[in-house]
Coordinates of C-alpha atoms and ligand atoms in Angstrom, one line a residue:
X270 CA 34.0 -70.1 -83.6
X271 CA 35.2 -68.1 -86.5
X272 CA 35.1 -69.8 -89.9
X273 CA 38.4 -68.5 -92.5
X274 CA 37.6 -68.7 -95.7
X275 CA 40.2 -66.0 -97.5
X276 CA 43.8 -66.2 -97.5
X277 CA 45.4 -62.7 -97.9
X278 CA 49.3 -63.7 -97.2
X279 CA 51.7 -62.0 -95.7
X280 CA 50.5 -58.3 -95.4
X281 CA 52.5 -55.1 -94.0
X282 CA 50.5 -52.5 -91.7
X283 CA 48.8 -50.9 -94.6
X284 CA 49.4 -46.9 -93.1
X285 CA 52.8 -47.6 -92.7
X286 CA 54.3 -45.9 -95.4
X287 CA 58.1 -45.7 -95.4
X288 CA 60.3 -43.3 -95.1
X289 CA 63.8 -43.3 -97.4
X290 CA 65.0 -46.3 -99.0
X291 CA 68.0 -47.0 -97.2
X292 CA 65.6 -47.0 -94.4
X293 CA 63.7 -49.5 -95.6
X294 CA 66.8 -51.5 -96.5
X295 CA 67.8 -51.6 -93.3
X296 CA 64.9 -51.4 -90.5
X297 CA 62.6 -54.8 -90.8
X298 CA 59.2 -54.1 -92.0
X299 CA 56.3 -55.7 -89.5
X300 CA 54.4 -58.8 -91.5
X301 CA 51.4 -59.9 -90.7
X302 CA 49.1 -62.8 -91.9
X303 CA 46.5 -61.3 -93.3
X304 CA 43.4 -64.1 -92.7
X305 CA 39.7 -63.2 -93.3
X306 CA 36.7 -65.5 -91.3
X307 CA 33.0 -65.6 -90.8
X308 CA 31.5 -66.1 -87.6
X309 CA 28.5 -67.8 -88.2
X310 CA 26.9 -66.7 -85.0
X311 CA 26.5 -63.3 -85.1
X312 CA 27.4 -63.2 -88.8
X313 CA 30.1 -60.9 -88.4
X314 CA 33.0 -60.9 -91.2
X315 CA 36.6 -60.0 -89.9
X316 CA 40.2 -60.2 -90.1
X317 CA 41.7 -63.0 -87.9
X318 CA 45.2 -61.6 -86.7
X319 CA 45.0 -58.4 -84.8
X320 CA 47.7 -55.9 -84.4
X321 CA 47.8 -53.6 -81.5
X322 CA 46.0 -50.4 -81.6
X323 CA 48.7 -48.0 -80.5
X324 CA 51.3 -49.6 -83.4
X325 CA 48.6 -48.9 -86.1
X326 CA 47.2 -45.2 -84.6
X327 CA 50.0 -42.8 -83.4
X328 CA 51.0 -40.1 -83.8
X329 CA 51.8 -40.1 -87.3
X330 CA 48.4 -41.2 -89.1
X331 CA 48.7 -40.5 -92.4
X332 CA 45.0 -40.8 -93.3
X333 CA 43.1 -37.1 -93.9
X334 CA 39.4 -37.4 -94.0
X335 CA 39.4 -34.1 -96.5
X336 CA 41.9 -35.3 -98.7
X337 CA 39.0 -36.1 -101.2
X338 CA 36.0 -33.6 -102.2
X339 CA 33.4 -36.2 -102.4
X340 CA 33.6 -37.1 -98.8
X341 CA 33.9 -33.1 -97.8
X342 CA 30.7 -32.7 -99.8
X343 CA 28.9 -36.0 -98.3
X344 CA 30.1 -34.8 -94.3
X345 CA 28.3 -31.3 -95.3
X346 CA 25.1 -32.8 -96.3
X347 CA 25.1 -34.7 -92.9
X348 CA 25.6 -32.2 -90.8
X349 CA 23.0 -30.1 -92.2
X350 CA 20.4 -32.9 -91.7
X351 CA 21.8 -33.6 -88.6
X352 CA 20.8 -30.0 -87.6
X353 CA 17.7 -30.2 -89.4
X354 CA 16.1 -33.1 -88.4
X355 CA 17.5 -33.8 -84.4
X356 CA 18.9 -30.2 -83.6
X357 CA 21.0 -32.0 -81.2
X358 CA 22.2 -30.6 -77.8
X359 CA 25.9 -32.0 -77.9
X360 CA 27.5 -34.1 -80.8
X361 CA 30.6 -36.2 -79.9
X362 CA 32.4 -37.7 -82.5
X363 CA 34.9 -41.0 -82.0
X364 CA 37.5 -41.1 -84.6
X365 CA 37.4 -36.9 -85.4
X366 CA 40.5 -37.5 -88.0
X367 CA 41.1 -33.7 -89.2
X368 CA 37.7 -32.1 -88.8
X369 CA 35.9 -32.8 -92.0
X370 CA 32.6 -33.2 -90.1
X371 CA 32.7 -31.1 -86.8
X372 CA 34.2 -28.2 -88.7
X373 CA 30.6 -28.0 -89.7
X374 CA 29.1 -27.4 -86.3
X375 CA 29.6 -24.7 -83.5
X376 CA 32.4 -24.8 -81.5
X377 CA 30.9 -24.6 -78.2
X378 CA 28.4 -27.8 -78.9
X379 CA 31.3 -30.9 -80.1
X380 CA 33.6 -32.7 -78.5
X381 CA 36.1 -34.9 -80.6
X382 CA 37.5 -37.9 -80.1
X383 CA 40.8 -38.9 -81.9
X384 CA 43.9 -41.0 -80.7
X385 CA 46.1 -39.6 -83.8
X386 CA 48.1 -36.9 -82.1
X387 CA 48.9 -35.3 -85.3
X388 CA 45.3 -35.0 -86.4
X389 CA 44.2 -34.3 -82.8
X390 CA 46.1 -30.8 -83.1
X391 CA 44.2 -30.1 -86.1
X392 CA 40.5 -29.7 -84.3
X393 CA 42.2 -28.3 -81.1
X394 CA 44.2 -26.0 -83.5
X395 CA 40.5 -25.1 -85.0
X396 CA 39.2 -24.7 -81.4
X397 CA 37.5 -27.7 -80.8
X398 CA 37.8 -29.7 -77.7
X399 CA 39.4 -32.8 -78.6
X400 CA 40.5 -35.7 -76.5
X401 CA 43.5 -37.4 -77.8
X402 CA 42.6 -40.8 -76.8
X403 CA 41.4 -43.9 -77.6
X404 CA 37.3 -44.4 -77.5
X405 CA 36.5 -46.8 -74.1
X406 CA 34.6 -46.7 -70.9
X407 CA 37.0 -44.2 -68.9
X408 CA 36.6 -41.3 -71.5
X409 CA 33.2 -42.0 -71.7
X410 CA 32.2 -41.7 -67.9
X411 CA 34.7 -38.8 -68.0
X412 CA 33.0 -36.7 -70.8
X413 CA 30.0 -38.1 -68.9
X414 CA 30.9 -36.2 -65.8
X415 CA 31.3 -32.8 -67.6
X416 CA 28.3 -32.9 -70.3
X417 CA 25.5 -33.3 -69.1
X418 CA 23.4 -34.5 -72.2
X419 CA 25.1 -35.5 -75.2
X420 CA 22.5 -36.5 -77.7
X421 CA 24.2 -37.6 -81.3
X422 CA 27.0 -39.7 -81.5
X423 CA 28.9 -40.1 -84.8
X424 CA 31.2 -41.9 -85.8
X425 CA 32.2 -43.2 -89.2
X426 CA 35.2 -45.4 -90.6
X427 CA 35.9 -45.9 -86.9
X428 CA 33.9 -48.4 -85.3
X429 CA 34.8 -51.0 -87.9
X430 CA 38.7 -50.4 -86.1
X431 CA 38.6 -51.0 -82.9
X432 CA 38.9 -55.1 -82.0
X433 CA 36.7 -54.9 -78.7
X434 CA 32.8 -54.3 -80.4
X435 CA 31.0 -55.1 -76.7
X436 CA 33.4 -52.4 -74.8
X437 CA 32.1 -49.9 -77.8
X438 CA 28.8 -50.3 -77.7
X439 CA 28.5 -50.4 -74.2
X440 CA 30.3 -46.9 -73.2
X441 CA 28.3 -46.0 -76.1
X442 CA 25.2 -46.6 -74.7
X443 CA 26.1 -45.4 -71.2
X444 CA 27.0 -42.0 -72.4
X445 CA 24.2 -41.3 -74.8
X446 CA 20.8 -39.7 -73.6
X447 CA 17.7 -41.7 -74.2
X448 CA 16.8 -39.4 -76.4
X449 CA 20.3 -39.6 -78.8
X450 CA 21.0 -40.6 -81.5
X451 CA 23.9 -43.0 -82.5
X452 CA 25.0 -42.3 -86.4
X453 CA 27.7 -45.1 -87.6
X454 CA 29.0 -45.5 -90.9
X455 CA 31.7 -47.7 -92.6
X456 CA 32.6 -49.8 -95.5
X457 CA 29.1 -52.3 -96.2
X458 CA 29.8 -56.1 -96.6
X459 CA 27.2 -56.8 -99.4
X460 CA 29.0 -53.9 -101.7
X461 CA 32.2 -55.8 -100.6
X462 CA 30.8 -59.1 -101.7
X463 CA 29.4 -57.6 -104.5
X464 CA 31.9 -55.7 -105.9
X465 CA 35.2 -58.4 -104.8
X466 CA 36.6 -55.6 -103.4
X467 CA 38.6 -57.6 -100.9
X468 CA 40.9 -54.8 -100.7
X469 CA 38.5 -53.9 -97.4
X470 CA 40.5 -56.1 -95.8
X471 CA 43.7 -54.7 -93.9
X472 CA 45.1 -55.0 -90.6
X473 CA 43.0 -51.4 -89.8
X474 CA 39.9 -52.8 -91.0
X475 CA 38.9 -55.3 -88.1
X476 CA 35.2 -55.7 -89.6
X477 CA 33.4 -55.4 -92.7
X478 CA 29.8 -54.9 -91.4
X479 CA 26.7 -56.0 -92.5
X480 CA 23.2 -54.9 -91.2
X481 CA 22.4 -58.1 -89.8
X482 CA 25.6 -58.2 -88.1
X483 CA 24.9 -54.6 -86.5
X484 CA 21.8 -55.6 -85.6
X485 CA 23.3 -58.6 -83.8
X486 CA 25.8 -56.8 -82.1
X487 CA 23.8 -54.2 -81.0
X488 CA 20.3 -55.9 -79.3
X489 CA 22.0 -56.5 -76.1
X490 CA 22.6 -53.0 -75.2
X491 CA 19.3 -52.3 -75.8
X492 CA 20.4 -50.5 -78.9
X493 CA 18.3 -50.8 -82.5
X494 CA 19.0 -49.6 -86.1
X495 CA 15.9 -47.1 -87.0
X496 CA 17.4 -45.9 -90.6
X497 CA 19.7 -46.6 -93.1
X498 CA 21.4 -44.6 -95.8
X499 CA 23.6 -46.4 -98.9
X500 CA 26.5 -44.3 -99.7
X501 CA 28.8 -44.5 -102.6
X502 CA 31.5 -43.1 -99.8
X503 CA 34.7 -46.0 -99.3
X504 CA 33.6 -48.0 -102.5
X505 CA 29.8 -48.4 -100.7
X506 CA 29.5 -47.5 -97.3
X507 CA 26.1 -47.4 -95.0
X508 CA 25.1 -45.2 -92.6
X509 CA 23.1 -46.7 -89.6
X510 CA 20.9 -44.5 -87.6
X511 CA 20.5 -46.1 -84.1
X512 CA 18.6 -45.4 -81.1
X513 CA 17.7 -47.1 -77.4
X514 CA 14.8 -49.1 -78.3
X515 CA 13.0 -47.2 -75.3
X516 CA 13.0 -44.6 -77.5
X517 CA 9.8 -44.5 -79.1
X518 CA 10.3 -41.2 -80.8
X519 CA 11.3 -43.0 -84.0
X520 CA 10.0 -45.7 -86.1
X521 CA 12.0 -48.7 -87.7
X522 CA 12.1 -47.4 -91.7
X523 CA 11.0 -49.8 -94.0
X524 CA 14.7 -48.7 -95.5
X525 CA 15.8 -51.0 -93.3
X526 CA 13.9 -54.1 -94.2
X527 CA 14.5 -54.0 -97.7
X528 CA 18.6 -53.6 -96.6
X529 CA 18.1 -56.7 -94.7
X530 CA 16.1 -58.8 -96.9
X531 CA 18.9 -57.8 -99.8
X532 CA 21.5 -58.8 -97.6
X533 CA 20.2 -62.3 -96.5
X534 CA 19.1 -62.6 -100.6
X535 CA 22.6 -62.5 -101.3
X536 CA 23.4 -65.1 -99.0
X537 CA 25.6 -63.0 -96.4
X538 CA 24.3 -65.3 -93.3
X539 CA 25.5 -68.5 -95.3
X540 CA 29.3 -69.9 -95.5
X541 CA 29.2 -70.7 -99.1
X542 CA 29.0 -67.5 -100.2
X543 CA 31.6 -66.5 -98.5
X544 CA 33.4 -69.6 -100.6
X545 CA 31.9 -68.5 -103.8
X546 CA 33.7 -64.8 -102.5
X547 CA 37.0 -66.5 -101.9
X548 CA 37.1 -67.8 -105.4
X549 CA 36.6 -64.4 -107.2
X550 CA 39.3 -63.3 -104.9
X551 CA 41.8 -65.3 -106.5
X552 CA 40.4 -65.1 -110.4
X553 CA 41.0 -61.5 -109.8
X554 CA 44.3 -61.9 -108.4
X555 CA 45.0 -64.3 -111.3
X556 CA 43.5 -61.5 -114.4
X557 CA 44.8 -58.5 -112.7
X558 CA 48.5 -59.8 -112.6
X559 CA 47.8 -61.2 -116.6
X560 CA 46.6 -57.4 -117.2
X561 CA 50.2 -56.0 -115.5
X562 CA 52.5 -58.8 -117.8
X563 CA 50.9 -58.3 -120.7
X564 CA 51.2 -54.6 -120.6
X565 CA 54.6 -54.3 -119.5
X566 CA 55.3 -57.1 -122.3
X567 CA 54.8 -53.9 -124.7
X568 CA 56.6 -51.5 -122.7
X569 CA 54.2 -49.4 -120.8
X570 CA 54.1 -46.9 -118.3
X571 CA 52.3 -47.7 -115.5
X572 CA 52.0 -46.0 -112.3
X573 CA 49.6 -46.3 -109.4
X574 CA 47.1 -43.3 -108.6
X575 CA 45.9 -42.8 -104.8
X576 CA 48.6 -44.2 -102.7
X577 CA 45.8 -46.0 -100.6
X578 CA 45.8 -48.8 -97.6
X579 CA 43.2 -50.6 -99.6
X580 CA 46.0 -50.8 -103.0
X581 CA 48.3 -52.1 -100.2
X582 CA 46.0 -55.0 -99.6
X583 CA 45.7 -55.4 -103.4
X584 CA 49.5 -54.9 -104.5
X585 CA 50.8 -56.9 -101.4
X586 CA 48.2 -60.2 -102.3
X587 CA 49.1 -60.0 -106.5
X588 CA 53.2 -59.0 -105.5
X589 CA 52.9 -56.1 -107.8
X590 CA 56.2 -53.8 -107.4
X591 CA 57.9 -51.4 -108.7
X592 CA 59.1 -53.1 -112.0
X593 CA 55.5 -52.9 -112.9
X594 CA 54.1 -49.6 -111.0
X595 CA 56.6 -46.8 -111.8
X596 CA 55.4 -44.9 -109.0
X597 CA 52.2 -43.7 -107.3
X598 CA 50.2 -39.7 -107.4
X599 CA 48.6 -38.7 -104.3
X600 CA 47.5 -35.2 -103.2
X601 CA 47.7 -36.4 -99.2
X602 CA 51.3 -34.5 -97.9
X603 CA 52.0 -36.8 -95.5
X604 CA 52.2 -39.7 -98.2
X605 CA 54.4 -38.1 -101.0
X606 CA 58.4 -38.6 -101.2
X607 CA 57.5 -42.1 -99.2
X608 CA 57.0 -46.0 -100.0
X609 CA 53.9 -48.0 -100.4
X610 CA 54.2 -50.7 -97.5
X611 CA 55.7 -54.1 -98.4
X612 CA 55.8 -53.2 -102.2
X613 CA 58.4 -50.3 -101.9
X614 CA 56.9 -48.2 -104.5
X615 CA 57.6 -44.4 -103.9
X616 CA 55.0 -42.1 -103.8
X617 CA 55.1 -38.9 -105.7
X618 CA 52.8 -35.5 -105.3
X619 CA 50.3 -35.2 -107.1
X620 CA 50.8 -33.5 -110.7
X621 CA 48.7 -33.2 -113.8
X622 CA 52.5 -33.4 -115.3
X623 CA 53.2 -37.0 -113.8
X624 CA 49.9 -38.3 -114.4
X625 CA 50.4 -37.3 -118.3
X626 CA 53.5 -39.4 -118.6
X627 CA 51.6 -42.6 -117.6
X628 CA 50.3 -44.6 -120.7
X629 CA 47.9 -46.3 -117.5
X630 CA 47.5 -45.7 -114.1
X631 CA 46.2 -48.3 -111.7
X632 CA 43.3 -46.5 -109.4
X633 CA 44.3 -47.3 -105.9
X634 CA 41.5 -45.3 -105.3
X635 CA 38.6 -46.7 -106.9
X636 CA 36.4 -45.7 -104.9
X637 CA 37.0 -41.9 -105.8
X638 CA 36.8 -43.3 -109.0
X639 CA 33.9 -40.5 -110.5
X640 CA 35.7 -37.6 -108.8
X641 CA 38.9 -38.3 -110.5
X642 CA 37.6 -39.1 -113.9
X643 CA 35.7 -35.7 -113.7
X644 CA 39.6 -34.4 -112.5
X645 CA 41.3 -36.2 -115.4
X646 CA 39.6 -35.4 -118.5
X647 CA 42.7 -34.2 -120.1
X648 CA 44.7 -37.4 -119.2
X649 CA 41.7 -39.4 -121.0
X650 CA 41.4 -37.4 -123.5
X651 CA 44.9 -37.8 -125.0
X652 CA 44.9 -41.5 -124.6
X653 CA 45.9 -42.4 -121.0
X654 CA 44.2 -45.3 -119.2
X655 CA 42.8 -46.3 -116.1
X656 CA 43.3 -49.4 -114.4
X657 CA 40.9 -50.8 -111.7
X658 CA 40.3 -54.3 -110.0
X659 CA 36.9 -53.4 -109.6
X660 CA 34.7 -55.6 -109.6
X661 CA 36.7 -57.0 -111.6
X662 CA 39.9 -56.4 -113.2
X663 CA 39.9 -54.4 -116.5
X664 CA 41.1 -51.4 -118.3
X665 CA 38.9 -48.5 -118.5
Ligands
LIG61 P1 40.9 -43.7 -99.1 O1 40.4 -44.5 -100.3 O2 41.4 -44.5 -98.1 O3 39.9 -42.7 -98.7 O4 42.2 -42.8 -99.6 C1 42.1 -42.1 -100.8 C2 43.5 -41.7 -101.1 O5 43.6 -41.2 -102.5 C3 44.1 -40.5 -100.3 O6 45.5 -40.8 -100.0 C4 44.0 -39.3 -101.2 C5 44.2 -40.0 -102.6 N1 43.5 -39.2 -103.6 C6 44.3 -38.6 -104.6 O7 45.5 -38.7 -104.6 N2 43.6 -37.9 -105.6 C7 42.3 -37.7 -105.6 O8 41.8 -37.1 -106.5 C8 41.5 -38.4 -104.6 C9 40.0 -38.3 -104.6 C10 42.2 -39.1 -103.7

């Protein structure tokens, strides 16, 4: 039984960003109650309402992977120790979005996995055999059927998607080698925790995983976590090296204790804390929305900076709209000259020129928060501001 203890509210998809106006005057916009729960078995963390797959990945995905430098840079340094240290045979990768990774690797020795149509024709447009589909048991016995040993699996900010964990890690298992490696990564619960950064929570983001809750999921496909690796990718992310526990080749890092004895310090297998979480959640709510009045109380200029799902999570809970945030920057294409879901605010392209007219800028994407300070020196320099909610909300 899964145990709620956060109250989102009403919550639009958070990728659906909107297309004119008079559009969004007139078409209905898709709600959702946004409801987050503990499940004190396994000690998994996730959203309560589910929305279809196909309404949330078609073929219009706005998310690109190489939007942002820092994750180009952290893909790069993977693949060269994936080459490095495992060599492997074949890599397949579930959830390929536009390349970032695979664009790393040869051609003849990846096969990606994306149900996006419009970021499925980017790897097949870079020559890369891509199946537009979703990740289940069919694709897997079909790739199965052509290749003969596929020894690394990777897949990050993917797994955490899809609703049905056992049919994942079951085609997972069937197609890897005994041998391969498994390589998962996505948004970590304790930095979540830590940081109230409840803006991890949107109708994409099914889970927020935890170590123990990996390790739970995993031990009844036979399946163990061998390493770990913190990133600072997604606003703290970690990277879980797996392999079939017949696979003596590898020894359990002490990385991994010292993850799982933080996490159970902090309390993530108990209900409080996910009470004590809940109660920051709405102090935050509560400061951040004091921050907005009192600025616009002396006429400022705010806007919003990285047009991102998370912000939609965090704009949609406070009611922040476009009487506070002017507008919003962001370098992806398919996000500028739309509307932030549920909060209507448009989205403008990226230019140093905007971003100078802004007395403060909300960061929607905190978590790129040192590559755009290092991008917006000037903007600091002659007096603009940052806003972030993170951890908690103040001006920087
Ligand atoms: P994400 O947090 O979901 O990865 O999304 C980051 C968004 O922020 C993405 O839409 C691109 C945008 N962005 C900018 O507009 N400027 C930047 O400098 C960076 C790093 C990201």
């Amino acid at each position: 039984m899964i145990k709620k203890f956060l109250d989102l509210g009403m919550q639009p998809l958070a990728n659906k960003y909107l297309k004119k106006k008079n559009k969004i005057e007139k078409t209905k916009e898709q709600f959702y109650h946004l409801e987050v729960g503990f499940n004190p078995k396994i000690k998994l963390v996730s959203i309560l309402n589910t929305i279809p797959a196909k309404k949330m990945f078609d073929d219009n995905y706005p998310y690109r992977s190489s939007m942002s430098r820092t994750m180009l840079l952290s893909f790069k340094k993977l693949a060269k120790k994936i080459i490095n240290s495992y060599n492997p045979n074949f890599i397949l990768e579930i959830g390929s979005n536009d390349g970032s990774l695979i664009k790393n690797f040869d051609k003849k020795k990846v096969i990606c996995v994306e149900p996006c149509k419009n970021l499925a024709k980017i790897t097949k447009k870079m020559g890369y055999k891509t199946y537009e589909s979703f990740w289940n048991m069919r694709l897997a016995k079909k790739i199965k059927s052509k290749i003969k040993k596929i020894d690394l699996i990777y897949s990050s900010n993917t797994l955490s998607h899809i609703n049905n964990l056992n049919s994942v890690f079951e085609s997972i298992t069937n197609i890897l080698s005994n041998d391969g490696i498994l390589i998962i990564e996505d948004p970590s619960l304790l930095d979540c925790l830590k940081k109230v950064s409840y803006d991890q929570f949107y109708n994409e983001h099914i889970y927020v995983f935890s170590l123990l809750s990996i390790n739970n999921l995993i031990k009844k496909y036979k399946l163990e976590v061998f390493n770990i690796e913190k990133l600072n990718i997604h606003g703290g992310s970690l990277r879980y090296y797996i392999k079939k526990t017949s696979n003596k080749k590898y020894k359990v890092s002490k990385k991994v204790i010292v993850q799982l004895n933080k996490e159970l310090r902090h309390g993530i297998n108990k209900f409080s804390t996910y009470i004590k979480f809940k109660n920051k959640v709405e102090n935050s709510k509560e400061k951040l929305n004091k921050f907005f009045l009192k600025l616009k109380g002396k006429n400022k200029k705010i806007i919003g900076y990285g047009a991102t799902a998370k912000s939609s999570t965090v704009l949609n809970y406070c009611k922040v709209k476009n009487e506070t945030l002017d507008y919003f920057l962001d370098t992806t294409p398919g996000k500028a000259g739309k509307y932030m879901p549920g909060t209507h605010i448009y989205i403008k392209s990226y230019s140093k020129r905007l971003l100078n007219r802004a007395d403060y800028a909300f960061l929607g994407a905190w978590n790129f928060k040192k590559e755009i300070f290092n991008k917006e020196k000037q903007y600091i320099k002659r007096g603009g501001k940052f806003i972030t909610h993170v951890p908690i909300p103040r001006i920087i």
